[in-house]
PDB file of C-alpha atoms in Angstrom:
ATOM      1  CA  CYS A   1     191.895  69.082 103.358  1.00 88.00           C
ATOM      2  CA  THR A   2     193.078  67.353 106.572  1.00 89.00           C
ATOM      3  CA  GLU A   3     192.621  70.554 108.486  1.00 92.00           C
ATOM      4  CA  ALA A   4     189.304  71.428 107.052  1.00 93.00           C
ATOM      5  CA  LEU A   5     188.073  67.910 107.975  1.00 94.00           C
ATOM      6  CA  ARG A   6     189.358  68.190 111.546  1.00 94.00           C
ATOM      7  CA  ARG A   7     187.826  71.580 112.159  1.00 95.00           C
ATOM      8  CA  ALA A   8     184.447  70.184 110.857  1.00 95.00           C
ATOM      9  CA  ASP A   9     184.800  67.098 113.002  1.00 95.00           C
ATOM     10  CA  MET A  10     184.575  65.035 109.991  1.00 94.00           C
ATOM     11  CA  ARG A  11     186.574  61.965 108.733  1.00 92.00           C
ATOM     12  CA  LEU A  12     187.714  61.424 105.261  1.00 91.00           C
ATOM     13  CA  ASP A  13     185.746  58.219 105.039  1.00 91.00           C
ATOM     14  CA  GLU A  14     182.550  60.211 105.743  1.00 93.00           C
ATOM     15  CA  VAL A  15     183.001  62.469 102.765  1.00 94.00           C
ATOM     16  CA  GLU A  16     180.006  61.815 100.415  1.00 94.00           C
ATOM     17  CA  LEU A  17     180.946  64.386  97.790  1.00 94.00           C
ATOM     18  CA  PHE A  18     184.187  65.981  96.821  1.00 93.00           C
ATOM     19  CA  ILE A  19     184.237  69.231  94.844  1.00 90.00           C
ATOM     20  CA  THR A  20     187.578  70.446  93.382  1.00 86.00           C
ATOM     21  CA  HIS A  21     188.769  72.903  90.680  1.00 80.00           C
ATOM     22  CA  GLN A  22     189.214  71.020  87.501  1.00 78.00           C
ATOM     23  CA  PRO A  23     191.965  72.468  85.313  1.00 77.00           C
ATOM     24  CA  ILE A  24     192.631  69.379  83.322  1.00 77.00           C
ATOM     25  CA  SER A  25     190.899  66.220  82.736  1.00 81.00           C
ATOM     26  CA  TRP A  26     192.941  63.994  84.951  1.00 83.00           C
ATOM     27  CA  PHE A  27     193.078  66.329  87.996  1.00 81.00           C
ATOM     28  CA  SER A  28     189.816  65.043  89.777  1.00 81.00           C
ATOM     29  CA  PRO A  29     190.864  61.287  89.731  1.00 84.00           C
ATOM     30  CA  PHE A  30     194.409  62.295  90.713  1.00 85.00           C
ATOM     31  CA  ILE A  31     193.355  64.265  93.819  1.00 82.00           C
ATOM     32  CA  GLU A  32     190.790  61.527  94.752  1.00 86.00           C
ATOM     33  CA  GLU A  33     193.613  58.995  94.777  1.00 88.00           C
ATOM     34  CA  THR A  34     196.100  61.398  96.481  1.00 89.00           C
ATOM     35  CA  LEU A  35     193.688  61.997  99.354  1.00 89.00           C
ATOM     36  CA  GLY A  36     192.589  58.417  99.481  1.00 90.00           C
ATOM     37  CA  LEU A  37     188.917  59.125  98.686  1.00 89.00           C
ATOM     38  CA  PRO A  38     186.789  56.571  97.097  1.00 81.00           C
ATOM     39  CA  GLU A  39     186.681  56.500  93.264  1.00 77.00           C
ATOM     40  CA  GLY A  40     183.629  58.454  91.814  1.00 79.00           C
ATOM     41  CA  VAL A  41     183.123  60.757  95.006  1.00 89.00           C
ATOM     42  CA  THR A  42     183.812  63.760  92.715  1.00 86.00           C
ATOM     43  CA  VAL A  43     181.329  65.193  90.397  1.00 86.00           C
ATOM     44  CA  ASN A  44     183.422  65.753  87.193  1.00 82.00           C
ATOM     45  CA  THR A  45     182.356  68.560  84.902  1.00 82.00           C
ATOM     46  CA  PHE A  46     185.472  69.037  82.931  1.00 72.00           C
ATOM     47  CA  GLU A  47     184.240  66.908  79.986  1.00 76.00           C
ATOM     48  CA  GLU A  48     181.352  69.246  79.598  1.00 77.00           C
ATOM     49  CA  TYR A  49     182.654  72.559  80.444  1.00 72.00           C
ATOM     50  CA  ALA A  50     186.547  72.287  80.280  1.00 72.00           C
ATOM     51  CA  SER A  51     188.563  74.523  82.525  1.00 73.00           C
ATOM     52  CA  ILE A  52     186.310  77.343  83.674  1.00 72.00           C
ATOM     53  CA  ASN A  53     188.654  78.635  86.265  1.00 71.00           C
ATOM     54  CA  SER A  54     187.067  80.032  89.506  1.00 72.00           C
ATOM     55  CA  CYS A  55     183.643  78.830  88.210  1.00 73.00           C
ATOM     56  CA  SER A  56     184.488  75.242  88.468  1.00 80.00           C
ATOM     57  CA  LEU A  57     183.591  74.775  92.254  1.00 85.00           C
ATOM     58  CA  SER A  58     180.251  76.428  91.962  1.00 86.00           C
ATOM     59  CA  MET A  59     179.422  74.684  88.610  1.00 87.00           C
ATOM     60  CA  SER A  60     180.387  71.323  90.167  1.00 88.00           C
ATOM     61  CA  MET A  61     178.182  72.009  93.139  1.00 91.00           C
ATOM     62  CA  ARG A  62     175.206  73.031  90.852  1.00 91.00           C
ATOM     63  CA  GLU A  63     175.753  69.847  88.783  1.00 91.00           C
ATOM     64  CA  ALA A  64     175.911  67.669  92.002  1.00 94.00           C
ATOM     65  CA  ALA A  65     172.727  69.238  93.053  1.00 95.00           C
ATOM     66  CA  ARG A  66     171.050  68.785  89.602  1.00 94.00           C
ATOM     67  CA  ILE A  67     171.831  65.089  89.565  1.00 94.00           C
ATOM     68  CA  GLY A  68     170.793  64.591  93.301  1.00 94.00           C
ATOM     69  CA  ARG A  69     174.346  64.167  94.781  1.00 94.00           C
ATOM     70  CA  LEU A  70     174.091  67.298  96.796  1.00 95.00           C
ATOM     71  CA  ARG A  71     171.065  67.639  99.192  1.00 95.00           C
ATOM     72  CA  ALA A  72     170.412  68.710 102.634  1.00 96.00           C
ATOM     73  CA  GLY A  73     172.754  66.759 105.000  1.00 95.00           C
ATOM     74  CA  THR A  74     175.366  65.741 102.417  1.00 96.00           C
ATOM     75  CA  LYS A  75     178.911  65.739 103.824  1.00 96.00           C
ATOM     76  CA  MET A  76     180.955  67.626 101.255  1.00 95.00           C
ATOM     77  CA  LEU A  77     184.735  68.366 100.980  1.00 94.00           C
ATOM     78  CA  VAL A  78     185.578  71.204  98.770  1.00 92.00           C
ATOM     79  CA  PHE A  79     189.280  71.841  97.526  1.00 88.00           C
ATOM     80  CA  GLY A  80     190.268  74.925  95.466  1.00 82.00           C
ATOM     81  CA  PRO A  81     193.897  74.900  94.433  1.00 77.00           C
ATOM     82  CA  ALA A  82     195.190  77.913  92.434  1.00 70.00           C
ATOM     83  CA  THR A  83     198.468  79.063  90.865  1.00 67.00           C
ATOM     84  CA  GLY A  84     201.506  78.382  93.086  1.00 65.00           C
ATOM     85  CA  ASN A  85     201.064  77.685  96.671  1.00 73.00           C
ATOM     86  CA  VAL A  86     197.691  79.151  97.015  1.00 76.00           C
ATOM     87  CA  TYR A  87     194.863  76.742  98.047  1.00 79.00           C
ATOM     88  CA  GLY A  88     191.911  76.418 100.201  1.00 84.00           C
ATOM     89  CA  SER A  89     189.489  73.887 101.454  1.00 87.00           C
ATOM     90  CA  ILE A  90     186.141  73.441 103.420  1.00 89.00           C
ATOM     91  CA  ALA A  91     184.240  70.660 104.876  1.00 94.00           C
ATOM     92  CA  VAL A  92     180.662  71.131 105.372  1.00 92.00           C
ATOM     93  CA  ARG A  93     177.413  69.339 105.942  1.00 94.00           C
ATOM     94  CA  TRP A  94     175.249  70.866 103.384  1.00 93.00           C
TER      95      TRP A  94
END
């Protein structure tokens, strides 16, 4: 996430929306705390959809757009961890 933010010329405190894979209910708050993001910056879809694997990132973005949290100009950080040591992150201004 740090490298993605650096490449996007964005700081962590500028992130308005954080999207992450949600394999278990406590994962989103755990990652928010680990990265030092403000509580609640993540749109949590686990309670409604549970673990939907690779669909969780796009579903969370869709939900964020539906509730008005993802709109033109939103500074968003996306983190997609997978099994083992595979992961990816992007930082974008939507």
